[in-house]
């Protein structure tokens, strides 16, 4: 630094600080003093020191609703509690059964308990500060879900419910969320050796579930068009815990990105869906852009684009 | 006529495997699509045989269905040269049909209840009842030494127990700390201060159906005698210990594993690499830790470190529980693939999961024939025999 002027050095420090490469000693010490230093350190890669604790506070206080507390839902919930989130709304009408233990966080002693109660115990083992609102019922239509969510007022919703079907529950959530401008994450699930990684939707910003369906329909496998599918009732598709782990880890990561509410760390699953392949260990993605014909965000996106260009 | 061994076949109640999609095109071609491998099989058959496919729900035996088929065929008053039993036997041989009760023949009711969805998964991967059964049995019998029950090790343990592993040697010298709240999958604030090896042991005993464990509260150090520490009955070692330094403990364990012909999985550990997808070392098949060390020495010679596109990967990377869960899941998948017959080749190389766009970076490393540890593996094995 021979010959460097003071202003040059201070400018350099400012740039490094903005790029999160250096942080004041006081912040460093404050981070080290908290139990959540690992998460703060992680966020420190995206947020400059002055914004770090505020970002963590936003994360901590986010109210997340988890619809469906099966394998993916239960895994997602515990990862969020380990990350420091403290406000949960868990929705599921089922009870824990022996057959759930091979892929969810439920324990042997939870068998026979409502899943929402078992999840609540799991979250309280992680932190006593956690508050869990338990909704021990199966949501069976859009109105029921709207009533429930209007009352609970979550900041983020994660859809892990596959009854009656993921498509249907996603549609109900989308209806509520587009209306209230609440972001949601479709956690996905698994389809044999594939872990599906769902999309993240921020109404007015990214493609919604209906936009994605328009694109997916266009991508349908043409080689099987015109053929009849054999009717198969009571199909029991396989599943494996680590595939649940992968799906839920990405769902939890997406919730964190939504929870910090900042352009510095935005969702990575806007406008796309992914698949993790057990056999090849590969992740692949399909782009699912906003579709103007959907009529949801399209207008807002268009408005914003035209505002920006003015 | 069904005779001889076919008698047995005739009594089977067969079920169209859930992992196979069936499509029928207007020209009576049946398309079987194996969902796990996307493999397809196309058969041109008679309309009556197509109708029979819907009967295969496990409610009637092959013999009963054959009688129903013959009755229908004679009512149709058409010549049906194709044999129903031959058709069914062919589909059974291809793994498209399975026995309705195949799980119950191999496992007790509690095991079937807990693992039925997983056995279905194994059936889709292994494509035969026998191989799927054998895979779960191998899982239940495999004795794993898990070294380090922390940010990645605890998540690995949790998943392993879920999928049926039950024999463990659990090694960790530390106690549960308040800050483990943000990283340990078996954290319970009521257990703060307890040795992690014991917390883990209690976890296995409360969840596994037939647990067999040893908890070891000593560290694995550079001068530790591995066999004295973990015993001689291990089938697989998982190293997630980041102290004193995972590179050092892994080289030590890798040399031990090459000598004993044991597989080793190195997961997590490096502070900056918590989302490392782990590497599996199978002596004689994959590079060993010394091969990796030589590879990096070679490729990095003359290179200067450059900055990584991620802003800064120092201590923060991997600080998220969700990244621990990802790394652990990838590691457990490697173990399942290692024990399976159709799980594909054991990967040679390393991979890393990048948080920014959820991409996987991976690269291959070959075994080094000059490796002082494993280069001589075949001769070493011959001598051992
Ligand atoms: Zn839309
Ligand atoms: Zn070697």
PDB file of C-alpha atoms in Angstrom, chain B residues 165-313:
ATOM      1  CA  UNK B 165     -29.557 -49.202   9.071  1.00  0.00           C
ATOM      2  CA  UNK B 166     -29.383 -50.334  12.686  1.00  0.00           C
ATOM      3  CA  UNK B 167     -25.836 -51.434  13.500  1.00  0.00           C
ATOM      4  CA  UNK B 168     -23.594 -48.543  14.411  1.00  0.00           C
ATOM      5  CA  UNK B 169     -20.333 -47.652  16.037  1.00  0.00           C
ATOM      6  CA  UNK B 170     -20.845 -43.997  16.978  1.00  0.00           C
ATOM      7  CA  UNK B 171     -17.672 -42.002  17.526  1.00  0.00           C
ATOM      8  CA  UNK B 172     -17.603 -38.441  18.846  1.00  0.00           C
ATOM      9  CA  UNK B 173     -15.610 -37.047  21.767  1.00  0.00           C
ATOM     10  CA  UNK B 174     -17.696 -33.914  22.266  1.00  0.00           C
ATOM     11  CA  UNK B 175     -20.805 -32.985  24.183  1.00  0.00           C
ATOM     12  CA  UNK B 176     -23.966 -31.356  22.863  1.00  0.00           C
ATOM     13  CA  UNK B 177     -23.649 -27.534  22.941  1.00  0.00           C
ATOM     14  CA  UNK B 178     -26.342 -24.836  22.737  1.00  0.00           C
ATOM     15  CA  UNK B 179     -25.028 -23.792  19.321  1.00  0.00           C
ATOM     16  CA  UNK B 180     -25.672 -27.326  18.045  1.00  0.00           C
ATOM     17  CA  UNK B 181     -29.254 -26.084  17.830  1.00  0.00           C
ATOM     18  CA  UNK B 182     -28.404 -24.682  14.418  1.00  0.00           C
ATOM     19  CA  UNK B 183     -26.706 -27.742  13.006  1.00  0.00           C
ATOM     20  CA  UNK B 184     -27.338 -31.022  14.799  1.00  0.00           C
ATOM     21  CA  UNK B 185     -30.203 -33.130  13.486  1.00  0.00           C
ATOM     22  CA  UNK B 186     -30.652 -34.964  16.776  1.00  0.00           C
ATOM     23  CA  UNK B 187     -30.431 -31.815  18.908  1.00  0.00           C
ATOM     24  CA  UNK B 188     -32.655 -31.636  21.979  1.00  0.00           C
ATOM     25  CA  UNK B 189     -32.188 -28.713  24.337  1.00  0.00           C
ATOM     26  CA  UNK B 190     -32.887 -31.033  27.266  1.00  0.00           C
ATOM     27  CA  UNK B 191     -29.759 -32.994  26.361  1.00  0.00           C
ATOM     28  CA  UNK B 192     -27.297 -30.086  26.277  1.00  0.00           C
ATOM     29  CA  UNK B 193     -24.105 -31.163  27.998  1.00  0.00           C
ATOM     30  CA  UNK B 194     -24.519 -34.875  27.244  1.00  0.00           C
ATOM     31  CA  UNK B 195     -21.906 -36.705  25.148  1.00  0.00           C
ATOM     32  CA  UNK B 196     -22.976 -36.687  21.513  1.00  0.00           C
ATOM     33  CA  UNK B 197     -22.019 -40.347  21.079  1.00  0.00           C
ATOM     34  CA  UNK B 198     -24.522 -41.276  23.813  1.00  0.00           C
ATOM     35  CA  UNK B 199     -27.235 -38.974  22.456  1.00  0.00           C
ATOM     36  CA  UNK B 200     -26.797 -40.642  19.077  1.00  0.00           C
ATOM     37  CA  UNK B 201     -26.829 -44.111  20.595  1.00  0.00           C
ATOM     38  CA  UNK B 202     -30.063 -43.383  22.431  1.00  0.00           C
ATOM     39  CA  UNK B 203     -31.554 -42.061  19.203  1.00  0.00           C
ATOM     40  CA  UNK B 204     -30.727 -45.275  17.332  1.00  0.00           C
ATOM     41  CA  UNK B 205     -32.139 -47.420  20.133  1.00  0.00           C
ATOM     42  CA  UNK B 206     -35.399 -45.516  20.223  1.00  0.00           C
ATOM     43  CA  UNK B 207     -35.956 -45.716  16.452  1.00  0.00           C
ATOM     44  CA  UNK B 208     -34.366 -48.809  14.930  1.00  0.00           C
ATOM     45  CA  UNK B 209     -36.211 -52.136  14.979  1.00  0.00           C
ATOM     46  CA  UNK B 210     -33.198 -54.249  15.996  1.00  0.00           C
ATOM     47  CA  UNK B 211     -30.487 -51.842  17.131  1.00  0.00           C
ATOM     48  CA  UNK B 212     -26.905 -52.856  17.860  1.00  0.00           C
ATOM     49  CA  UNK B 213     -24.614 -50.011  18.811  1.00  0.00           C
ATOM     50  CA  UNK B 214     -21.360 -49.009  20.478  1.00  0.00           C
ATOM     51  CA  UNK B 215     -20.838 -45.413  21.575  1.00  0.00           C
ATOM     52  CA  UNK B 216     -17.246 -44.221  21.626  1.00  0.00           C
ATOM     53  CA  UNK B 217     -16.381 -40.927  23.267  1.00  0.00           C
ATOM     54  CA  UNK B 218     -12.740 -40.765  22.179  1.00  0.00           C
ATOM     55  CA  UNK B 219     -11.444 -38.749  19.250  1.00  0.00           C
ATOM     56  CA  UNK B 220      -9.905 -40.112  16.091  1.00  0.00           C
ATOM     57  CA  UNK B 221      -6.448 -38.559  16.164  1.00  0.00           C
ATOM     58  CA  UNK B 222      -3.496 -38.881  13.862  1.00  0.00           C
ATOM     59  CA  UNK B 223      -1.939 -41.475  16.177  1.00  0.00           C
ATOM     60  CA  UNK B 224      -5.126 -43.391  17.041  1.00  0.00           C
ATOM     61  CA  UNK B 225      -5.164 -47.092  16.286  1.00  0.00           C
ATOM     62  CA  UNK B 226      -8.280 -47.289  14.114  1.00  0.00           C
ATOM     63  CA  UNK B 227      -9.077 -50.899  14.862  1.00  0.00           C
ATOM     64  CA  UNK B 228      -8.724 -50.372  18.599  1.00  0.00           C
ATOM     65  CA  UNK B 229     -11.064 -47.405  18.348  1.00  0.00           C
ATOM     66  CA  UNK B 230     -13.879 -48.858  16.241  1.00  0.00           C
ATOM     67  CA  UNK B 231     -13.339 -52.613  16.464  1.00  0.00           C
ATOM     68  CA  UNK B 232     -12.762 -55.177  13.735  1.00  0.00           C
ATOM     69  CA  UNK B 233     -16.377 -55.842  12.768  1.00  0.00           C
ATOM     70  CA  UNK B 234     -17.094 -52.738  10.663  1.00  0.00           C
ATOM     71  CA  UNK B 235     -18.479 -53.061   7.121  1.00  0.00           C
ATOM     72  CA  UNK B 236     -18.329 -49.383   6.179  1.00  0.00           C
ATOM     73  CA  UNK B 237     -16.735 -46.284   7.663  1.00  0.00           C
ATOM     74  CA  UNK B 238     -18.190 -42.773   7.340  1.00  0.00           C
ATOM     75  CA  UNK B 239     -15.857 -39.939   8.213  1.00  0.00           C
ATOM     76  CA  UNK B 240     -17.339 -36.535   8.954  1.00  0.00           C
ATOM     77  CA  UNK B 241     -14.869 -35.547  11.666  1.00  0.00           C
ATOM     78  CA  UNK B 242     -13.535 -32.070  11.027  1.00  0.00           C
ATOM     79  CA  UNK B 243     -10.966 -32.176  13.819  1.00  0.00           C
ATOM     80  CA  UNK B 244      -8.056 -32.195  13.836  1.00  0.00           C
ATOM     81  CA  UNK B 245      -8.567 -31.787  10.090  1.00  0.00           C
ATOM     82  CA  UNK B 246     -10.681 -33.970   7.832  1.00  0.00           C
ATOM     83  CA  UNK B 247      -7.980 -34.331   5.181  1.00  0.00           C
ATOM     84  CA  UNK B 248      -5.642 -35.892   7.724  1.00  0.00           C
ATOM     85  CA  UNK B 249      -8.167 -38.244   9.316  1.00  0.00           C
ATOM     86  CA  UNK B 250      -9.420 -39.270   5.893  1.00  0.00           C
ATOM     87  CA  UNK B 251      -5.976 -40.235   4.654  1.00  0.00           C
ATOM     88  CA  UNK B 252      -5.483 -42.236   7.811  1.00  0.00           C
ATOM     89  CA  UNK B 253      -8.860 -43.975   7.452  1.00  0.00           C
ATOM     90  CA  UNK B 254      -8.399 -44.462   3.720  1.00  0.00           C
ATOM     91  CA  UNK B 255      -5.113 -46.316   4.314  1.00  0.00           C
ATOM     92  CA  UNK B 256      -6.817 -48.456   6.939  1.00  0.00           C
ATOM     93  CA  UNK B 257      -9.732 -49.178   4.585  1.00  0.00           C
ATOM     94  CA  UNK B 258      -7.490 -50.104   1.644  1.00  0.00           C
ATOM     95  CA  UNK B 259      -5.632 -52.538   3.898  1.00  0.00           C
ATOM     96  CA  UNK B 260      -8.904 -54.083   5.095  1.00  0.00           C
ATOM     97  CA  UNK B 261     -10.775 -53.831   1.776  1.00  0.00           C
ATOM     98  CA  UNK B 262     -13.520 -51.714   3.399  1.00  0.00           C
ATOM     99  CA  UNK B 263     -15.491 -48.919   1.748  1.00  0.00           C
ATOM    100  CA  UNK B 264     -15.096 -45.412   3.196  1.00  0.00           C
ATOM    101  CA  UNK B 265     -17.338 -42.403   2.726  1.00  0.00           C
ATOM    102  CA  UNK B 266     -15.875 -38.980   3.394  1.00  0.00           C
ATOM    103  CA  UNK B 267     -18.640 -36.437   3.912  1.00  0.00           C
ATOM    104  CA  UNK B 268     -18.753 -32.795   4.807  1.00  0.00           C
ATOM    105  CA  UNK B 269     -16.055 -31.689   7.149  1.00  0.00           C
ATOM    106  CA  UNK B 270     -14.230 -28.914   5.376  1.00  0.00           C
ATOM    107  CA  UNK B 271     -15.654 -25.749   6.746  1.00  0.00           C
ATOM    108  CA  UNK B 272     -15.892 -24.196   3.321  1.00  0.00           C
ATOM    109  CA  UNK B 273     -17.262 -27.364   1.732  1.00  0.00           C
ATOM    110  CA  UNK B 274     -20.193 -28.381   3.829  1.00  0.00           C
ATOM    111  CA  UNK B 275     -22.196 -28.790   0.704  1.00  0.00           C
ATOM    112  CA  UNK B 276     -19.571 -31.112  -0.680  1.00  0.00           C
ATOM    113  CA  UNK B 277     -21.380 -34.119  -2.085  1.00  0.00           C
ATOM    114  CA  UNK B 278     -18.968 -36.459  -0.317  1.00  0.00           C
ATOM    115  CA  UNK B 279     -16.717 -39.006  -1.894  1.00  0.00           C
ATOM    116  CA  UNK B 280     -16.857 -42.731  -1.610  1.00  0.00           C
ATOM    117  CA  UNK B 281     -13.692 -44.773  -1.568  1.00  0.00           C
ATOM    118  CA  UNK B 282     -13.952 -48.412  -2.561  1.00  0.00           C
ATOM    119  CA  UNK B 283     -10.518 -50.030  -2.427  1.00  0.00           C
ATOM    120  CA  UNK B 284      -9.493 -51.354  -5.813  1.00  0.00           C
ATOM    121  CA  UNK B 285     -12.304 -49.531  -7.615  1.00  0.00           C
ATOM    122  CA  UNK B 286     -12.084 -45.841  -6.837  1.00  0.00           C
ATOM    123  CA  UNK B 287      -9.179 -43.542  -6.068  1.00  0.00           C
ATOM    124  CA  UNK B 288      -8.170 -43.586  -2.407  1.00  0.00           C
ATOM    125  CA  UNK B 289      -7.432 -40.472  -0.350  1.00  0.00           C
ATOM    126  CA  UNK B 290      -3.764 -40.669  -1.349  1.00  0.00           C
ATOM    127  CA  UNK B 291      -4.771 -40.792  -5.030  1.00  0.00           C
ATOM    128  CA  UNK B 292      -6.863 -37.651  -4.470  1.00  0.00           C
ATOM    129  CA  UNK B 293      -4.024 -35.931  -2.651  1.00  0.00           C
ATOM    130  CA  UNK B 294      -1.607 -36.711  -5.482  1.00  0.00           C
ATOM    131  CA  UNK B 295      -4.148 -35.612  -8.065  1.00  0.00           C
ATOM    132  CA  UNK B 296      -4.562 -32.222  -6.437  1.00  0.00           C
ATOM    133  CA  UNK B 297      -0.851 -31.777  -5.908  1.00  0.00           C
ATOM    134  CA  UNK B 298      -0.386 -32.474  -9.618  1.00  0.00           C
ATOM    135  CA  UNK B 299      -3.183 -30.309 -10.983  1.00  0.00           C
ATOM    136  CA  UNK B 300      -2.606 -27.434  -8.619  1.00  0.00           C
ATOM    137  CA  UNK B 301       1.125 -27.283  -9.251  1.00  0.00           C
ATOM    138  CA  UNK B 302       1.987 -23.861 -10.573  1.00  0.00           C
ATOM    139  CA  UNK B 303      -1.526 -22.556 -10.009  1.00  0.00           C
ATOM    140  CA  UNK B 304      -2.251 -19.489  -8.001  1.00  0.00           C
ATOM    141  CA  UNK B 305      -5.479 -19.342  -6.064  1.00  0.00           C
ATOM    142  CA  UNK B 306      -8.103 -17.223  -7.780  1.00  0.00           C
ATOM    143  CA  UNK B 307     -11.262 -15.863  -6.318  1.00  0.00           C
ATOM    144  CA  UNK B 308     -14.375 -17.974  -6.568  1.00  0.00           C
ATOM    145  CA  UNK B 309     -17.505 -16.477  -8.166  1.00  0.00           C
ATOM    146  CA  UNK B 310     -19.384 -16.882  -4.892  1.00  0.00           C
ATOM    147  CA  UNK B 311     -18.674 -13.680  -3.017  1.00  0.00           C
ATOM    148  CA  UNK B 312     -16.723 -15.326  -0.263  1.00  0.00           C
ATOM    149  CA  UNK B 313     -16.709 -18.937   0.765  1.00  0.00           C
TER     150      UNK B 313
END
